[in-house]
Short mmCIF file of C-alpha atoms in Angstrom, two decimals:
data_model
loop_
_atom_site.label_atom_id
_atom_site.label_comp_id
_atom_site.label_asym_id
_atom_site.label_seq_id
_atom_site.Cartn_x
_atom_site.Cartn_y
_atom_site.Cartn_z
CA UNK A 1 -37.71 27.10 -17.35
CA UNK A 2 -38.20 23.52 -17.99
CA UNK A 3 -35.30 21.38 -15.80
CA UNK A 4 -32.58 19.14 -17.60
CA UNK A 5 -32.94 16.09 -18.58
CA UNK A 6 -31.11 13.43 -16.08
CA UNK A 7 -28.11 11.37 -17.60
CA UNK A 8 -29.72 7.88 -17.48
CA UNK A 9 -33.18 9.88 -19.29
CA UNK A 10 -30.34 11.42 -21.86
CA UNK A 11 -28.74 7.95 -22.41
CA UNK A 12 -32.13 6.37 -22.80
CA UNK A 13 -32.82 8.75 -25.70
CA UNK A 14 -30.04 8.36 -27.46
CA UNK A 15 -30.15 4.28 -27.54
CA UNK A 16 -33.77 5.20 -29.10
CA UNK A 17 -32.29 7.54 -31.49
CA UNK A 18 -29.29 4.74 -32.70
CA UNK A 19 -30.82 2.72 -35.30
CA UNK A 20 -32.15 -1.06 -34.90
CA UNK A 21 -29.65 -3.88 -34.80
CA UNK A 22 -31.65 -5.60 -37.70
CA UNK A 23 -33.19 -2.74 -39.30
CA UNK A 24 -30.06 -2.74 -41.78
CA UNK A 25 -29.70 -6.27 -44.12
CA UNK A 26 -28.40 -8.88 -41.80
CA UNK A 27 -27.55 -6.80 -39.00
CA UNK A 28 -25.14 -4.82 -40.57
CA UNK A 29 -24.82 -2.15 -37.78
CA UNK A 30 -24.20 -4.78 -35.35
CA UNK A 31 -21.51 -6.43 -37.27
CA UNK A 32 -20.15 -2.86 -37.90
CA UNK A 33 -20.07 -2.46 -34.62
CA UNK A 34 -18.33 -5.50 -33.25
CA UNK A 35 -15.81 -4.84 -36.00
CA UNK A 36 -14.38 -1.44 -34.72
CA UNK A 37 -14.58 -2.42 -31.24
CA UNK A 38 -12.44 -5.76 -32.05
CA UNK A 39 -10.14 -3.38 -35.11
CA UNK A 40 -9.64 -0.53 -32.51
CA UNK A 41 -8.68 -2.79 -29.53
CA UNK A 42 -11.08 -1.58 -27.39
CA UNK A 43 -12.23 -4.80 -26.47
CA UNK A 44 -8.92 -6.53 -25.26
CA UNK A 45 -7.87 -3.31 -23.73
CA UNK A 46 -11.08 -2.70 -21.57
CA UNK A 47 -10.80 -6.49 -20.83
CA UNK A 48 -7.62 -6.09 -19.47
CA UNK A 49 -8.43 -3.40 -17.36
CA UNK A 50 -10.99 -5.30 -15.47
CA UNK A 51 -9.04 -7.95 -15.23
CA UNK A 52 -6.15 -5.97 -13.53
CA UNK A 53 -8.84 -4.38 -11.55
CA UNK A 54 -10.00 -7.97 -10.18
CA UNK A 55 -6.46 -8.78 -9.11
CA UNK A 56 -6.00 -5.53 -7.42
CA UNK A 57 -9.24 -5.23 -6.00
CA UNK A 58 -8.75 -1.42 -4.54
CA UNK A 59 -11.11 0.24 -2.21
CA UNK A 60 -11.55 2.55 -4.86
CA UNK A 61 -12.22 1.11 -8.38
CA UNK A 62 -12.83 4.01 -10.20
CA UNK A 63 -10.06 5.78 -9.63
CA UNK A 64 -8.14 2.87 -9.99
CA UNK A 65 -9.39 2.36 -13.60
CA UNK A 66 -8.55 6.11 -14.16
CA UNK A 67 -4.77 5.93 -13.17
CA UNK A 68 -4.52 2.27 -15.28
CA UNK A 69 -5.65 4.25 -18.47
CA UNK A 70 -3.74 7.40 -17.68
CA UNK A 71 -0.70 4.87 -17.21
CA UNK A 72 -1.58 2.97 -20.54
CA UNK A 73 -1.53 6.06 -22.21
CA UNK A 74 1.54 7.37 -21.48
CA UNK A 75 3.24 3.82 -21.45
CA UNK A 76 2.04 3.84 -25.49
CA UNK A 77 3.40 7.20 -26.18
CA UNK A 78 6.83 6.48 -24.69
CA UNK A 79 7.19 3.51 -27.25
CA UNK A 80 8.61 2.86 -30.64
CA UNK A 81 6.32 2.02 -33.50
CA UNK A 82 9.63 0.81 -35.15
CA UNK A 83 10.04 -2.01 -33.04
CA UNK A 84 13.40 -1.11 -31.84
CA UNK A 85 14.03 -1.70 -27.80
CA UNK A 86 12.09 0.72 -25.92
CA UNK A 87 14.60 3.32 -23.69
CA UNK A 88 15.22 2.75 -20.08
CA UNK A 89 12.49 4.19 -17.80
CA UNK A 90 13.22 6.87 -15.93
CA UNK A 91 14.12 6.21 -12.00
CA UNK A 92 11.40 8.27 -10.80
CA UNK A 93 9.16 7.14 -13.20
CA UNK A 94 9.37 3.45 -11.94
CA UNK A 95 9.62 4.67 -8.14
CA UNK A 96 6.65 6.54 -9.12
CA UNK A 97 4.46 3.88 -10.80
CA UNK A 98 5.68 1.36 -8.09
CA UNK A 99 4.44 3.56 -5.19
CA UNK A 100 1.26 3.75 -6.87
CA UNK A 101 0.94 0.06 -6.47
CA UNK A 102 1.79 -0.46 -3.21
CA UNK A 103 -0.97 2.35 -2.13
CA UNK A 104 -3.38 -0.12 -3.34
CA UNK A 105 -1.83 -3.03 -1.48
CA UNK A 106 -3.62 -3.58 1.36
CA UNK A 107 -2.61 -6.83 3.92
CA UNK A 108 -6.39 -6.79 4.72
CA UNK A 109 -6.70 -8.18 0.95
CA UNK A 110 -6.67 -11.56 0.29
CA UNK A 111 -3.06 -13.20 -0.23
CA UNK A 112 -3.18 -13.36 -4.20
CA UNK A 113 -4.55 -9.83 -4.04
CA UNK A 114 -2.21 -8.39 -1.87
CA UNK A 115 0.74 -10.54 -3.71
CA UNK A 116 -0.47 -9.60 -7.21
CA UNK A 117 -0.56 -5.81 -6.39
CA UNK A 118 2.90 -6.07 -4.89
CA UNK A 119 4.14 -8.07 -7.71
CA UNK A 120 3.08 -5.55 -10.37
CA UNK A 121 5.35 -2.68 -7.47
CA UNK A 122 8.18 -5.52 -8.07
CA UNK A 123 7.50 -5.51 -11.75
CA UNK A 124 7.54 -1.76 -12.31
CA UNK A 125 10.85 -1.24 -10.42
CA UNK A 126 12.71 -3.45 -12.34
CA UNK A 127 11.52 -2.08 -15.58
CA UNK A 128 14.05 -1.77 -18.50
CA UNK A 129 15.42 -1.77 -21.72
CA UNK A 130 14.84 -5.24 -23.12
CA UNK A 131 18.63 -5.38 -23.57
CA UNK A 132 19.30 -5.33 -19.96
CA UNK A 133 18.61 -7.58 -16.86
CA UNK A 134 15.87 -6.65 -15.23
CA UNK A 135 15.39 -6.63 -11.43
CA UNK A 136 15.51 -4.76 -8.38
CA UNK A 137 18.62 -3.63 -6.14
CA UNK A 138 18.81 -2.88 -2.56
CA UNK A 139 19.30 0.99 -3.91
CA UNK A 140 15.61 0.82 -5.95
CA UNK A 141 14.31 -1.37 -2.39
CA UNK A 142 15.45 1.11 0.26
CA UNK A 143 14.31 4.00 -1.59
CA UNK A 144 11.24 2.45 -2.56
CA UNK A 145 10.20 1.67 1.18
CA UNK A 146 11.09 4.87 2.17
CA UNK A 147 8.93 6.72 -0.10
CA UNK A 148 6.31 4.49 1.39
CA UNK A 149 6.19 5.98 4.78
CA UNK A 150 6.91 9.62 3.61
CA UNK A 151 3.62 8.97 1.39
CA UNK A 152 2.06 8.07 4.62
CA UNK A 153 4.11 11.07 6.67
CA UNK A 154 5.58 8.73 9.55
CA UNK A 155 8.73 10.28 10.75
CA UNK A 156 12.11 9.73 9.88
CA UNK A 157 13.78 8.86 13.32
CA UNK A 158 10.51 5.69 13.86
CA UNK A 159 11.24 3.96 11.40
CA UNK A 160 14.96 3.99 10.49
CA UNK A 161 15.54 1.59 13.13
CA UNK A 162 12.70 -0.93 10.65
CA UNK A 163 14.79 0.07 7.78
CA UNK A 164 17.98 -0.85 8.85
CA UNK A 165 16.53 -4.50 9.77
CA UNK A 166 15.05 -4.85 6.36
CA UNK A 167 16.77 -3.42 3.81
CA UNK A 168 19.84 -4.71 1.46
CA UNK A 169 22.94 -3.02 0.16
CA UNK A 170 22.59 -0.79 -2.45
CA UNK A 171 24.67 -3.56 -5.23
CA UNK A 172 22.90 -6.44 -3.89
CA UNK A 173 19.87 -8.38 -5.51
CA UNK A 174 16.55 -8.34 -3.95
CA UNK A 175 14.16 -10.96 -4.79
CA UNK A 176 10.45 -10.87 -4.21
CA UNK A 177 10.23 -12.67 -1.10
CA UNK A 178 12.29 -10.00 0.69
CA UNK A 179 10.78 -7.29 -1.67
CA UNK A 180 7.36 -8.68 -0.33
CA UNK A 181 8.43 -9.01 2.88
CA UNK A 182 9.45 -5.73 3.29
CA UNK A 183 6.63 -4.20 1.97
CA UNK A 184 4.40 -6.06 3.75
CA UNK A 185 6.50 -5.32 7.00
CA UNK A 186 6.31 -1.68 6.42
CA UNK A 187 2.60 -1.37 5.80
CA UNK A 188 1.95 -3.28 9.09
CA UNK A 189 4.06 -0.68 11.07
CA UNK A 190 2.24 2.04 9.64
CA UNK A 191 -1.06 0.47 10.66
CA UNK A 192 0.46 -0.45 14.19
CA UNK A 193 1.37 3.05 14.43
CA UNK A 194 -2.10 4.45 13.36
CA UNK A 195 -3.63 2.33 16.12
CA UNK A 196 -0.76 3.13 18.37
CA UNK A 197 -2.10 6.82 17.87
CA UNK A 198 -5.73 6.53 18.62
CA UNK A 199 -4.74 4.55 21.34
CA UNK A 200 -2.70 7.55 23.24
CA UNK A 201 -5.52 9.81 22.30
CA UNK A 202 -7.73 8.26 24.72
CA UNK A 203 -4.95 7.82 27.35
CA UNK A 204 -4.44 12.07 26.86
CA UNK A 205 -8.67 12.57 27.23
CA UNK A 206 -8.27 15.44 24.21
CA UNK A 207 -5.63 17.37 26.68
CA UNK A 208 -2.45 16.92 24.17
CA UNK A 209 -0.26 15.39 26.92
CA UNK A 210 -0.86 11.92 28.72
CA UNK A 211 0.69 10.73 32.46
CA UNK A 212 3.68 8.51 31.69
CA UNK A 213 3.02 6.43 34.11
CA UNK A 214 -0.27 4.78 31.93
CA UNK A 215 1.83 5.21 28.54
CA UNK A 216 4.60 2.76 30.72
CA UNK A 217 1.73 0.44 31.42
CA UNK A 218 0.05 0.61 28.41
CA UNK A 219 3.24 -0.13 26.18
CA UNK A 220 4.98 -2.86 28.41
CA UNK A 221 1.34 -4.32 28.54
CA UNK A 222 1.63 -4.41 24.62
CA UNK A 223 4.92 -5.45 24.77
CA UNK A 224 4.01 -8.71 26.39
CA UNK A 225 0.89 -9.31 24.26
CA UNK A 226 3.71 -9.57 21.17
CA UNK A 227 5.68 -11.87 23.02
CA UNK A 228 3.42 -14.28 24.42
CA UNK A 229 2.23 -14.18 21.25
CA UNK A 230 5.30 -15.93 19.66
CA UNK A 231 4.18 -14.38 16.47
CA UNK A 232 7.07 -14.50 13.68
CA UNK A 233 5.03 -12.87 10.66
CA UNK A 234 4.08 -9.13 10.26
CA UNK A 235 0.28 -9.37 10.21
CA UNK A 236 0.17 -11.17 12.98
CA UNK A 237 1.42 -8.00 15.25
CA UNK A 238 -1.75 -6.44 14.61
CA UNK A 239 -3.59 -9.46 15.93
CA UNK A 240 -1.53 -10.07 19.08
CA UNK A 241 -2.16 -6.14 20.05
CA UNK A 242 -5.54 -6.58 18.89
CA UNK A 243 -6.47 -8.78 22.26
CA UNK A 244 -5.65 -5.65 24.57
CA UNK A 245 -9.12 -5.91 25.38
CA UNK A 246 -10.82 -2.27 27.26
CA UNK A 247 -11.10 -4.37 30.52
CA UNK A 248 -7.61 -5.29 30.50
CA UNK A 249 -6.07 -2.10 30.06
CA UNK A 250 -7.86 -0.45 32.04
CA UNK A 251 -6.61 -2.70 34.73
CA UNK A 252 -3.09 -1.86 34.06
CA UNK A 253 -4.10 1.80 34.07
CA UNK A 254 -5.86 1.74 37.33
CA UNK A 255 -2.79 -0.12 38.48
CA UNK A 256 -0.44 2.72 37.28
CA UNK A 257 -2.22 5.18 38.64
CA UNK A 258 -2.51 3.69 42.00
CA UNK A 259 1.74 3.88 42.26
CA UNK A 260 3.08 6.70 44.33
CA UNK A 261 5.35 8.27 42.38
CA UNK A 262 5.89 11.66 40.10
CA UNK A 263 2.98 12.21 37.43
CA UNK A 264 5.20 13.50 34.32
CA UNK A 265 3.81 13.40 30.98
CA UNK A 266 4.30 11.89 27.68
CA UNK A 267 3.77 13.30 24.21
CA UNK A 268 2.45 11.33 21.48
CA UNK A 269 5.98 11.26 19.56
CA UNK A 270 7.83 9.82 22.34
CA UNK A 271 4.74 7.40 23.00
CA UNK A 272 4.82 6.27 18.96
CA UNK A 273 8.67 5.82 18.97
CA UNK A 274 8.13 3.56 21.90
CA UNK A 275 5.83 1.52 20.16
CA UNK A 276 7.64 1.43 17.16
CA UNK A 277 10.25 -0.27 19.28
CA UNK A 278 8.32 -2.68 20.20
CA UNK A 279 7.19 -3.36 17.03
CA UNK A 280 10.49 -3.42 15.55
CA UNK A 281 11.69 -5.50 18.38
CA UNK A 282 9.77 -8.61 16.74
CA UNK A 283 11.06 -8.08 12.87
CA UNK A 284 12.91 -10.72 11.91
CA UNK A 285 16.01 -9.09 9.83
CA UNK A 286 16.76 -10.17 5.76
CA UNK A 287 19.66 -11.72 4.69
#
């Protein structure tokens, strides 16, 4: 049974198969061509999806480009060919499409990347009829951030004590500064907390359960790497924990251990809500 043909070997027999672009008078096909592409929109549409996929720049383009056309799509079948004002998005639609954003809003990204992909969050939430003022309130804001971390499944009782230092009330006005801020803010913490994690998985060696005493060490240690710091932005936690180098923790471990007092352990909840703390500890409140 003789194999199938690959894709490229498919595709390279169909270009053969597609006539000449002079072997009609004056290139006809070619102008035929370029005149449905242009008449159809393709070319300004696939333009602008490249374009958005540049600002974004997502770890996975692909699937970026899939969700921007399945997004177009829909966005085209929800409006009026009449003209007339287009009809308030839904709330979870903008929560939704806003969320969907944010997951591609890396701090790692440059500034205008990160800024434009939390701009187009910002620009989504406020969504509306073109009758009404758009914008984002402290309602839209909270809720917003806290889909964030139940998208990322941190728990509830870590990071309300984050929430209450950077959210609004519910009437008032958020602009993007705070909006960014926040985001930005929250998406630190959940990286602080991911390498909070693998950092008490090699203080329990694989047993479940690690000896206070080292957690103690090990957080207060990290405690005073933020504050001798003097950091005042998010990103910069990261950084300041980042210089816990092996040799220095170890130290502080060997230390612990050498104390004379009752081993009790520590589970990796209590061990992430103490880091949070100290995390949290260094947020500078809004308003």
């Amino acid at each position: 049974m003789a194999a199938a043909p690959s894709l490229p070997a498919e595709m390279a027999a169909r270009e053969k198969r597609r006539p000449a672009a002079g072997s009609e008078p004056g290139g006809l096909a070619a102008e035929a061509e370029a005149a449905f592409l242009l008449q159809a929109g393709v070319s300004e549409t696939v333009r602008g999806a490249v374009l958005t996929l540049l600002e974004a720049r997502p770890e996975e383009p692909v699937e970026f480009l899939a969700g921007y056309f399945e997004r177009l799509m829909q966005s085209r079948a929800e409006g009026r060919a009449d003209g007339a004002d287009p009809p308030p998005r839904p709330l979870h639609w903008r929560l939704d499409r806003a969320l969907w954003h944010l997951r591609l809003a890396h701090h790692s990204h440059s500034r205008t990347a990160f800024s434009n992909n939390v701009s187009m969050a910002y620009d989504s939430l406020s969504a509306c009829g073109r009758r009404k003022k758009p914008g984002v309130n402290g309602k839209l804001y909270s809720e917003l951030l806290k889909m964030l971390f139940r998208d990322r499944g941190a728990a509830e009782d870590i990071i309300a004590p984050l929430l209450q230092k950077i959210t609004c009330r519910d009437h008032e006005a958020v602009p993007f500064d705070v909006f960014r801020y926040g985001v930005l803010t929250c998406l630190v913490l959940l990286e602080f907390l991911a390498k909070a994690g693998a950092l008490y998985e090699a203080l329990d060696g694989g047993s479940g359960v690690a000896d206070q005493r080292v957690c103690l060490v090990v957080l207060s240690t990290l405690e005073e790497a933020l504050h001798a710091g003097g950091v005042s932005s998010p990103i910069r936690y990261l950084e300041a924990g980042s210089k816990l180098g092996p040799d220095y923790l170890a130290l502080a471990m060997d230390k612990a251990l050498a104390e004379r007092k009752p081993s009790m352990a520590m589970k990796k909840e209590e061990f992430l809500k103490k880091a949070s703390t100290v995390f949290v500890a260094k947020v500078k409140p809004v308003g």
